mmCIF file of C-alpha atoms in Angstrom:
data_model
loop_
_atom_site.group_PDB
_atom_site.id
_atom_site.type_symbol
_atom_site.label_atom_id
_atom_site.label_comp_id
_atom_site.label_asym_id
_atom_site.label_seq_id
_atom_site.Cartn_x
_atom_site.Cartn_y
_atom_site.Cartn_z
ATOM 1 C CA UNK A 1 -7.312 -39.866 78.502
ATOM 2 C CA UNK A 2 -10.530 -39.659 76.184
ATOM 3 C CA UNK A 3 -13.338 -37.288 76.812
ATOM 4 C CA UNK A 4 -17.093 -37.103 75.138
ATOM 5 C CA UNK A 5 -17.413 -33.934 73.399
ATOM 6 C CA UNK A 6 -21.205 -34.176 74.025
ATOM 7 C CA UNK A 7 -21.461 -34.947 77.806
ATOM 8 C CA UNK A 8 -18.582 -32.017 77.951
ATOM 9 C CA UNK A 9 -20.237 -29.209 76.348
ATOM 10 C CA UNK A 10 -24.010 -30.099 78.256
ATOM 11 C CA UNK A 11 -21.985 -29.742 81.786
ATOM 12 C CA UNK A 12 -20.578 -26.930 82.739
ATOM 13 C CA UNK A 13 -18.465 -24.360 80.470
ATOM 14 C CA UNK A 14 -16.043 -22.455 82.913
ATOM 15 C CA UNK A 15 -15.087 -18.901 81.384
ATOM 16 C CA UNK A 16 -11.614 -18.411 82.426
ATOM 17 C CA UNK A 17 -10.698 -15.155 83.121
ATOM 18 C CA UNK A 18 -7.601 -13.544 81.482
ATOM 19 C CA UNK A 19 -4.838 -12.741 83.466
ATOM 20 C CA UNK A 20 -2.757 -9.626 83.246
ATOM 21 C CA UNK A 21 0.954 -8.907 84.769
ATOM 22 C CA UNK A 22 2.053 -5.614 86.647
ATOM 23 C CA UNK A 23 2.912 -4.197 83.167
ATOM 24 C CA UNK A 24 -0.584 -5.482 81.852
ATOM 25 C CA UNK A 25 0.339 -8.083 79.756
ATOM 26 C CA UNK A 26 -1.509 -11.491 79.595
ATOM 27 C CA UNK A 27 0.280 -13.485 81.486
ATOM 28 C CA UNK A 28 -2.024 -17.433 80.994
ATOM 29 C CA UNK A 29 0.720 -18.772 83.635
ATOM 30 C CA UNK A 30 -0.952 -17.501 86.463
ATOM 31 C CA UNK A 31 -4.090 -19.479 85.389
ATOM 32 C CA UNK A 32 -2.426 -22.863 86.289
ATOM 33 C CA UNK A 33 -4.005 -23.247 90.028
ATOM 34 C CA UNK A 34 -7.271 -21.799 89.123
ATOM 35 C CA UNK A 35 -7.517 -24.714 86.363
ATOM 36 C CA UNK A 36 -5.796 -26.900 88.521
ATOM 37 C CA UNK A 37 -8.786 -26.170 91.293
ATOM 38 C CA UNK A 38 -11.587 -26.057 88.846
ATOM 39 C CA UNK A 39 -10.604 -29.691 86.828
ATOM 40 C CA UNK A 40 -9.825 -31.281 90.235
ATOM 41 C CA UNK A 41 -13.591 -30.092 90.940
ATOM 42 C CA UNK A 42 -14.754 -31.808 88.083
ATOM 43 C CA UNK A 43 -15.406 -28.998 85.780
ATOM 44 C CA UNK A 44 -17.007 -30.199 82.276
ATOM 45 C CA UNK A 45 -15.379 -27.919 79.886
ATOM 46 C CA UNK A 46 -12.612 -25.085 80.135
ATOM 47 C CA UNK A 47 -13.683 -21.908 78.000
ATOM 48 C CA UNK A 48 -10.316 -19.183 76.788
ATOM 49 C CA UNK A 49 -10.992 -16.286 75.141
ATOM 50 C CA UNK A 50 -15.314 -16.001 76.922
ATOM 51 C CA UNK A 51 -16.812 -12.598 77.614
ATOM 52 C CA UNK A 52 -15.427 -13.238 81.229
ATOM 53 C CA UNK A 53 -12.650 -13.791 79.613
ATOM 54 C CA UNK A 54 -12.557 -9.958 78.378
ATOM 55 C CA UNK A 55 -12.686 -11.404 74.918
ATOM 56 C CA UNK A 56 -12.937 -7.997 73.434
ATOM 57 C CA UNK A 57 -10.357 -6.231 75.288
ATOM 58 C CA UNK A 58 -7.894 -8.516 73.913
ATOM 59 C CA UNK A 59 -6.049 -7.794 70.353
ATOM 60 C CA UNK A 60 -6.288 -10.993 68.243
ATOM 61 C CA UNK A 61 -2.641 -11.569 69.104
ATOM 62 C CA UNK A 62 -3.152 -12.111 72.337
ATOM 63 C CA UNK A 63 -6.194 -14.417 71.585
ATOM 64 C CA UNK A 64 -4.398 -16.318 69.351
ATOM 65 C CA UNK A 65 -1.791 -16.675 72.374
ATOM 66 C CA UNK A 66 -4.764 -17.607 75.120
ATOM 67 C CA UNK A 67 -5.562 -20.394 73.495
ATOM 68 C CA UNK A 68 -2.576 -21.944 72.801
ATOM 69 C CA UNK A 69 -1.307 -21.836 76.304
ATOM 70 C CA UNK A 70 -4.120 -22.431 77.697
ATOM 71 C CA UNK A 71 -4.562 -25.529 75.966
ATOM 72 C CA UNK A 72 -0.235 -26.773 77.016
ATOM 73 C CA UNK A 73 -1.876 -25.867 80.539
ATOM 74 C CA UNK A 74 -4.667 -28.231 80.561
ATOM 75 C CA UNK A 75 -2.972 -30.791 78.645
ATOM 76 C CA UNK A 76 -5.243 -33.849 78.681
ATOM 77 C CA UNK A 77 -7.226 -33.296 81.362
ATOM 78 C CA UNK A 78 -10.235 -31.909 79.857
ATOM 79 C CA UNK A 79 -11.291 -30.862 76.443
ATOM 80 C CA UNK A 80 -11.144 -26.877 75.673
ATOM 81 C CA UNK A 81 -13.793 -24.765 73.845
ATOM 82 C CA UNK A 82 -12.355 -21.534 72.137
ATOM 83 C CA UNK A 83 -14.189 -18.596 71.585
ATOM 84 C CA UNK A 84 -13.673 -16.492 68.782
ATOM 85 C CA UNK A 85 -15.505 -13.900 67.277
ATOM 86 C CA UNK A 86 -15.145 -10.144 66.138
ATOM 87 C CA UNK A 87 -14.553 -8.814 62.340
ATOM 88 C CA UNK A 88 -14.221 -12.181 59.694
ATOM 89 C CA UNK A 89 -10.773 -12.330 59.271
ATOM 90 C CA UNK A 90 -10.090 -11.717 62.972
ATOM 91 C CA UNK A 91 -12.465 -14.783 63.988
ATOM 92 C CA UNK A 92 -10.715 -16.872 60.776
ATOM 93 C CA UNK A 93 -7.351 -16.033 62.355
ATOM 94 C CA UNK A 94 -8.136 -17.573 65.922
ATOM 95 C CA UNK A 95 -10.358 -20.169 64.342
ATOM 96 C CA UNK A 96 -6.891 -21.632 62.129
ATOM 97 C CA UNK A 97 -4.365 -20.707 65.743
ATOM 98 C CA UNK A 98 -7.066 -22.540 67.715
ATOM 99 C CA UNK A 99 -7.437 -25.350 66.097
ATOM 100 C CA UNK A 100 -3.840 -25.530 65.795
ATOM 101 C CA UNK A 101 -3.913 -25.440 69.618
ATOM 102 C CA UNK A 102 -5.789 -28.688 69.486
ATOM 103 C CA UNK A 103 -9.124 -26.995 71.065
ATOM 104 C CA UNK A 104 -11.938 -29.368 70.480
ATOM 105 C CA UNK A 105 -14.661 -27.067 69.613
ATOM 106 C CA UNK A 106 -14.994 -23.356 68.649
ATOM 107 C CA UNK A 107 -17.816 -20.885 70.525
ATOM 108 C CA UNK A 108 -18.480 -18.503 67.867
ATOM 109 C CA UNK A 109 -19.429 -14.963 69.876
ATOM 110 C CA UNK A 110 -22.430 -13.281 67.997
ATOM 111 C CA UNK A 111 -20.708 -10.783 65.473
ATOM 112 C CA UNK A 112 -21.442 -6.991 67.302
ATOM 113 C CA UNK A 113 -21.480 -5.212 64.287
ATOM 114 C CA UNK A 114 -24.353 -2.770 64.323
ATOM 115 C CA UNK A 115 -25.320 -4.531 60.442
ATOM 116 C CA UNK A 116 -25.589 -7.706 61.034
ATOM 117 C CA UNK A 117 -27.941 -10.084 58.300
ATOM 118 C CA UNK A 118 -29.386 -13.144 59.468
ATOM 119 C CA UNK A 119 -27.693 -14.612 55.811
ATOM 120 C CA UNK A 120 -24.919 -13.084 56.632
ATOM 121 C CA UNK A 121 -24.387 -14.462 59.853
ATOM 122 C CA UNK A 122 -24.787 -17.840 58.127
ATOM 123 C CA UNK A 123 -21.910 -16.981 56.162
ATOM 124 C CA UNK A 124 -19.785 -15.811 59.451
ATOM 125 C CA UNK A 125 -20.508 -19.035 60.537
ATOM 126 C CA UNK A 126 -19.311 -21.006 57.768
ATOM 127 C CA UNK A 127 -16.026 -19.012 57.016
ATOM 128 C CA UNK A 128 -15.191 -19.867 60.688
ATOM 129 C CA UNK A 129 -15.642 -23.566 60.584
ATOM 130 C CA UNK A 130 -13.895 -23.587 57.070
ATOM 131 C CA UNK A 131 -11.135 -21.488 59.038
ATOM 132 C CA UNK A 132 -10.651 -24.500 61.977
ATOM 133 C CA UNK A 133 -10.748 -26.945 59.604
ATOM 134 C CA UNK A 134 -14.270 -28.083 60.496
ATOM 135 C CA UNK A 135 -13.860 -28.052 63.996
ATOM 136 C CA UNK A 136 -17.890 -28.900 66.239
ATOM 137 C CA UNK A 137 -19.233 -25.489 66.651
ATOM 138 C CA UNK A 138 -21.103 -24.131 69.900
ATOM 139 C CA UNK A 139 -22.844 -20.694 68.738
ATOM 140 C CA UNK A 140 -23.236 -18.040 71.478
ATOM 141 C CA UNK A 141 -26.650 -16.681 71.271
ATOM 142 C CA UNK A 142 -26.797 -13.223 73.250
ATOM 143 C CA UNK A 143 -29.317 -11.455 71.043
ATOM 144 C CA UNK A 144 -32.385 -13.766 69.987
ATOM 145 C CA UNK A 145 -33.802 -10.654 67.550
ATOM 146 C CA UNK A 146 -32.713 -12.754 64.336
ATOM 147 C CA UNK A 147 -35.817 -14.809 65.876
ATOM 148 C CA UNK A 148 -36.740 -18.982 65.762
ATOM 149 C CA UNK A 149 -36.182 -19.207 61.920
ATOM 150 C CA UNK A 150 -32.611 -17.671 61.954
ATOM 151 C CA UNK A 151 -31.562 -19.632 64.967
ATOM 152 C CA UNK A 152 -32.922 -22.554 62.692
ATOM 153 C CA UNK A 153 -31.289 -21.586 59.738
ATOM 154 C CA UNK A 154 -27.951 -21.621 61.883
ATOM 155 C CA UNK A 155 -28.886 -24.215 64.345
ATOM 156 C CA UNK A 156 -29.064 -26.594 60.647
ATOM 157 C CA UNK A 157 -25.580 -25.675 59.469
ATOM 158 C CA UNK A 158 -22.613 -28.577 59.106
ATOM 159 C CA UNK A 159 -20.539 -29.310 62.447
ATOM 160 C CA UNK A 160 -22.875 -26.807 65.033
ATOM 161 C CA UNK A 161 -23.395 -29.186 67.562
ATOM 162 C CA UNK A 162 -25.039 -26.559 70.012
ATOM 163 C CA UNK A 163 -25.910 -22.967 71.635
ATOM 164 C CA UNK A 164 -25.054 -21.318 74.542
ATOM 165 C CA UNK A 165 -27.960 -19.374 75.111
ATOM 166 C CA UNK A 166 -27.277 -16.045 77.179
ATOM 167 C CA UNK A 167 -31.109 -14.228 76.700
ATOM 168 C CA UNK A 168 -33.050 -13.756 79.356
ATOM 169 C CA UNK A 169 -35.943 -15.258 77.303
ATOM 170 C CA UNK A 170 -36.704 -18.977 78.066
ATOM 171 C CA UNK A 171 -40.119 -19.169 75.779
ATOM 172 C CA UNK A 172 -37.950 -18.173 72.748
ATOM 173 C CA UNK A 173 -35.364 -20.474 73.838
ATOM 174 C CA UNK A 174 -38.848 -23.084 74.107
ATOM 175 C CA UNK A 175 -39.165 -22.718 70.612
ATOM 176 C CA UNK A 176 -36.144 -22.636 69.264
ATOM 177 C CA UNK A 177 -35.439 -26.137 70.784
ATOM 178 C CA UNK A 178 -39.298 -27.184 69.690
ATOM 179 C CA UNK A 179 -37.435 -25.784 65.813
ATOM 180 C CA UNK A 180 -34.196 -27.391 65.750
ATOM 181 C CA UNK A 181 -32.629 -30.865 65.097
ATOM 182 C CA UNK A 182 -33.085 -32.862 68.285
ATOM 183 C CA UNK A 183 -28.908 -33.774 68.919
ATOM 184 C CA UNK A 184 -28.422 -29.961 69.483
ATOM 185 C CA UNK A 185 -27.175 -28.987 72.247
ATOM 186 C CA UNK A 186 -28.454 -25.785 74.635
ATOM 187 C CA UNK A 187 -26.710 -24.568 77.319
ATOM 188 C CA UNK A 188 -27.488 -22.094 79.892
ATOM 189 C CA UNK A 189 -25.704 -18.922 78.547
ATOM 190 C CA UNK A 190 -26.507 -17.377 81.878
ATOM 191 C CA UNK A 191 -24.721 -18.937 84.718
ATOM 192 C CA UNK A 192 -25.759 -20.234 87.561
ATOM 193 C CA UNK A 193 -28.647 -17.832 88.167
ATOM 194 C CA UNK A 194 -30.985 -18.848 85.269
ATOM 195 C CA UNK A 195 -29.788 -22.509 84.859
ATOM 196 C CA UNK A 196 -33.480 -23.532 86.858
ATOM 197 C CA UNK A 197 -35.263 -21.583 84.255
ATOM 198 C CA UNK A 198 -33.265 -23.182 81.358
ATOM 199 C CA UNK A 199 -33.161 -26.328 82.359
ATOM 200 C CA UNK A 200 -37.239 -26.390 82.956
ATOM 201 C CA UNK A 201 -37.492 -25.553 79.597
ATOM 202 C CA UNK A 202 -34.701 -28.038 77.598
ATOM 203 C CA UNK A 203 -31.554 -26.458 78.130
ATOM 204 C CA UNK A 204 -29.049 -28.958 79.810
ATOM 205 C CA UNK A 205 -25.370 -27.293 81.942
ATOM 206 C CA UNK A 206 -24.732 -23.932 82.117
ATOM 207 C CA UNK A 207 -21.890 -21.350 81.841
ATOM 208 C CA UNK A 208 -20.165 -20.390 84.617
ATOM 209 C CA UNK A 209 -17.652 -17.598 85.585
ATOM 210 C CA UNK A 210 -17.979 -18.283 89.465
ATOM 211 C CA UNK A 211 -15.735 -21.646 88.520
ATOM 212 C CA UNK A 212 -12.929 -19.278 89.002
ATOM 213 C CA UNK A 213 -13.346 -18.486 92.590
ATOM 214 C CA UNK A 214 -15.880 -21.523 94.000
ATOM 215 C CA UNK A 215 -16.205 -24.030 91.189
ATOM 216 C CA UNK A 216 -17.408 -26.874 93.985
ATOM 217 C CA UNK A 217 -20.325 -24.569 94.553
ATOM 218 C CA UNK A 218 -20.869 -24.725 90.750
ATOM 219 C CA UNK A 219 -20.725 -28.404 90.188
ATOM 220 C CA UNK A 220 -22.940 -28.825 93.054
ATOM 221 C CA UNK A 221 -25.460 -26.638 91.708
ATOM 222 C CA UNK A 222 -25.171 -28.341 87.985
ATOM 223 C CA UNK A 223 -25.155 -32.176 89.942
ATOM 224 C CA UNK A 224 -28.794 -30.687 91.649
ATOM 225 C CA UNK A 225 -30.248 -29.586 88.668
ATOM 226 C CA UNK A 226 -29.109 -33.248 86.722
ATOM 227 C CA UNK A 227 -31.060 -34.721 89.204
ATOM 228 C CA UNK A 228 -34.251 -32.493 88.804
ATOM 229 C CA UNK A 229 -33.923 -31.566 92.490
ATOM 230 C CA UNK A 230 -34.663 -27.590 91.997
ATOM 231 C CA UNK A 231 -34.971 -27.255 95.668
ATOM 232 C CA UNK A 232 -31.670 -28.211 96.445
ATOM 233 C CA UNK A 233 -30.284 -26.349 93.428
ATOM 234 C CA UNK A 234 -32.580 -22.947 94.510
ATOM 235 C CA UNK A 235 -30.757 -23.085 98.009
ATOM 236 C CA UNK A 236 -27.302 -23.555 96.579
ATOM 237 C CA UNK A 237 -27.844 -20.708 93.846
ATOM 238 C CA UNK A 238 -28.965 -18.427 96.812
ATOM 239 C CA UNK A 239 -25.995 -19.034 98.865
ATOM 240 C CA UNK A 240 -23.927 -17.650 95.740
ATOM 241 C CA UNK A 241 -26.488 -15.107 94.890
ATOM 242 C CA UNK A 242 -24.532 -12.186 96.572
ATOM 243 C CA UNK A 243 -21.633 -12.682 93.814
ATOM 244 C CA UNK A 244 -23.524 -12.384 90.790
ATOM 245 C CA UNK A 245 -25.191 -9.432 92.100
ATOM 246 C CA UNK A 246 -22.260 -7.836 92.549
ATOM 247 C CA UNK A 247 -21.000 -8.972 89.095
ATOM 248 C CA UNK A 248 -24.238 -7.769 87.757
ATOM 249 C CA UNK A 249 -24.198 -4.273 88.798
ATOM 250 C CA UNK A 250 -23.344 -1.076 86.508
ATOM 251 C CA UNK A 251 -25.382 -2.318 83.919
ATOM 252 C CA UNK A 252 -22.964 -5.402 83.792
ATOM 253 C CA UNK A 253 -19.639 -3.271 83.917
ATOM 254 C CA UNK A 254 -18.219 -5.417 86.788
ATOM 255 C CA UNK A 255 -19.278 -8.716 85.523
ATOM 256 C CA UNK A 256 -15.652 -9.552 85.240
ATOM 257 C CA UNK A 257 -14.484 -7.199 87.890
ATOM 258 C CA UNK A 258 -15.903 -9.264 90.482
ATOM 259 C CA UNK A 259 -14.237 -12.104 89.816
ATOM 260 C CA UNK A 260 -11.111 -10.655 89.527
ATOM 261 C CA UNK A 261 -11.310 -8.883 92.739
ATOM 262 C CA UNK A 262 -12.623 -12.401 94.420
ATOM 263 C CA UNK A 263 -9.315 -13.569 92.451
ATOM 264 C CA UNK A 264 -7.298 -11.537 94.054
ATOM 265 C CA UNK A 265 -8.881 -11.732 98.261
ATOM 266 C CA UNK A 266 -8.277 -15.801 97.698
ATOM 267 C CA UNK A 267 -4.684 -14.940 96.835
ATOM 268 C CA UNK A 268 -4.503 -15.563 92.875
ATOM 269 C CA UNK A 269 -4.276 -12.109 91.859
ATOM 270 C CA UNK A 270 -4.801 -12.141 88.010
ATOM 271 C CA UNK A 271 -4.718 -8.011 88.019
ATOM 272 C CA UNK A 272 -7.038 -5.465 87.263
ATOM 273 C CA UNK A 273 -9.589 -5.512 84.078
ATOM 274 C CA UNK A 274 -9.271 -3.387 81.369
ATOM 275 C CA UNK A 275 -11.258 -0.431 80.078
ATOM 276 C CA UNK A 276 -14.279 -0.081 79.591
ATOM 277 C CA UNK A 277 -15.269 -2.929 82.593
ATOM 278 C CA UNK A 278 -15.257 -0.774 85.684
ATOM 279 C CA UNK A 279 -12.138 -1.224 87.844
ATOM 280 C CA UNK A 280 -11.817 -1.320 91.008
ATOM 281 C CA UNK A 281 -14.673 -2.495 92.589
ATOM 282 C CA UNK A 282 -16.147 0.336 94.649
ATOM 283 C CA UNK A 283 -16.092 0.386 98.251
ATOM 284 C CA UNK A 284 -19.796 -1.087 99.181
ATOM 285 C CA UNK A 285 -19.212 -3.454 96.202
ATOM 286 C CA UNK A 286 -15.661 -4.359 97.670
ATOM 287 C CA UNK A 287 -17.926 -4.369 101.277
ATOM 288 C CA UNK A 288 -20.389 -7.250 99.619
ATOM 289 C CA UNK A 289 -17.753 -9.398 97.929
ATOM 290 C CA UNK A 290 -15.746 -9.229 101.715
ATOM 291 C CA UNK A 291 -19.492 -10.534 103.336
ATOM 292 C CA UNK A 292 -19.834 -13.091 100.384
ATOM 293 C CA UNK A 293 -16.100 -14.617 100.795
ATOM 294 C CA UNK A 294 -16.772 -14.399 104.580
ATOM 295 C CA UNK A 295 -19.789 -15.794 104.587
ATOM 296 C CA UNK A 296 -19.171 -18.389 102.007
ATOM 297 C CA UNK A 297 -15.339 -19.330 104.162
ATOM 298 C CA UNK A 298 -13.649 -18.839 100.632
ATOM 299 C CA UNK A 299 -9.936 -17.946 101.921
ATOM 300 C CA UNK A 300 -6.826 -18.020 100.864
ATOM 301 C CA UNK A 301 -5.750 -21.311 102.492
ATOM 302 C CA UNK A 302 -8.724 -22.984 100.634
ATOM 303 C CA UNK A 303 -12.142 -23.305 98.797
ATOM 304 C CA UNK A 304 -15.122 -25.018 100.546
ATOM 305 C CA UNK A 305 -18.028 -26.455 99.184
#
């Protein structure tokens, strides 16, 4: 089966989470019916080794071992964007393992180190994509201080064919599509929430960690907003709301924590997070996620658009 690249990464990107066994091992098996749920949805574009992924709570090992079962899961179903990131050699190393893996593009997470150059993010960059062998490049904007010339600067380099933009700021995101070559790509970095504001602006798809748990809800919402009905795709995002408000909370300590606990009321437990995401979910956060499932008549015995 042959997929577009293009169409793939400006429909949705579903962050898988990372499971974890009773010991607290990964353990990518138990991913197999939350793919199987989200392809047979329709989902654009699988994402191993995202933030809801708990990208940084994983050693590079373990990274390096996401990928590459992730990818034997999948098969070739879909296409599979790999994140990597962290210190140079780190993001090298899962740059060469995923491209070995036969991932078809890399996200690059936005190096964290408290120094960071705009030139010397160029040269991040760069290393990487040497790394993979040259392998398209999606670049995950969550800070937009290096400003509309450094996005440029990076936005210009060989084989980025895109950004996932994840700040809450759709007039920079305005100009930095207004700044950059017109065949790259911007995705909604935010989820489902802010994919009206981005897409009124340029931005086309959207990331999405609620694929895990509801991902008809989020095609739905991404078919709405393809058609420029915002109404529709308002009234959908509200009947979701709940979740990401929940996911949201603790200045974003249970971002992943909510899906995991969804995870495991539907049945797929894919265990706890690790430190320093909060976990468990409190009991009025466990009380709204109960009312959300409820409400939504996400069970066990089956997910309902």
């Amino acid at each position: 089966m042959t997929h577009d690249l293009d169409s793939a990464l400006s429909g949705i990107s579903g962050i898988l989470v990372t499971p974890y066994d009773d010991e607290g091992e990964i353990a990518p098996e138990r991913l197999a019916p939350i793919l199987d749920r989200a392809l047979g949805a329709g989902l654009h574009i699988p994402v191993v080794n995202g933030n809801t992924g708990e990208f940084y709570a994983l050693t590079t090992d373990e990274a390096c071992t996401m990928v590459r079962e992730v990818a034997g899961l999948i098969a070739d179903r879909a296409l599979l964007l790999a994140g990597v990131g962290r210190g140079i050699r780190d993001a090298c190393q899962l740059a060469r393992a995923s491209a070995d893996a036969g991932a078809a593009a890399l996200m690059i997470h936005q190096p964290p180190d408290p120094f960071v150059a705009p030139r010397g993010t160029v040269d991040y960059v760069k290393a990487v994509s040497d790394a993979s062998g040259g392998l398209p490049i999606m670049l995950y904007l969550r800070n937009d201080a290096i400003g509309t010339k450094g996005i440029a600067e990076l936005c210009s380099l060989e084989g980025v064919k895109g950004v996932k933009w994840a700040t809450p700021n759709p007039i920079r995101l305005a100009e930095a599509i207004e700044a950059c070559d017109p065949g790259i790509t911007w995705v909604g970095g935010l989820a489902e929430v802010w994919a009206p504001t981005f897409y009124a602006v340029g931005a086309r798809g959207f990331t999405s960690g609620l694929i895990n748990v509801w991902p008809e809800r989020s095609m739905a919402i991404h078919s709405a907003l393809e058609a420029s009905d915002y109404a529709k795709a308002r009234a959908l995002i509200a009947g979701m709301r709940a979740f990401e408000d929940i996911r949201a909370e603790e200045l974003n300590g249970t971002n992943v924590t909510g899906v995991k606990a969804a995870l495991q009321a539907l049945g797929q437990d894919c265990g706890p997070t690790r430190p320093p995401s909060a976990w468990p979910l409190t009991d009025a956060q466990q009380a709204k996620l109960q009312d959300f499932l409820e409400a939504n008549e996400l069970t066990p015995a089956g997910i309902h658009a």
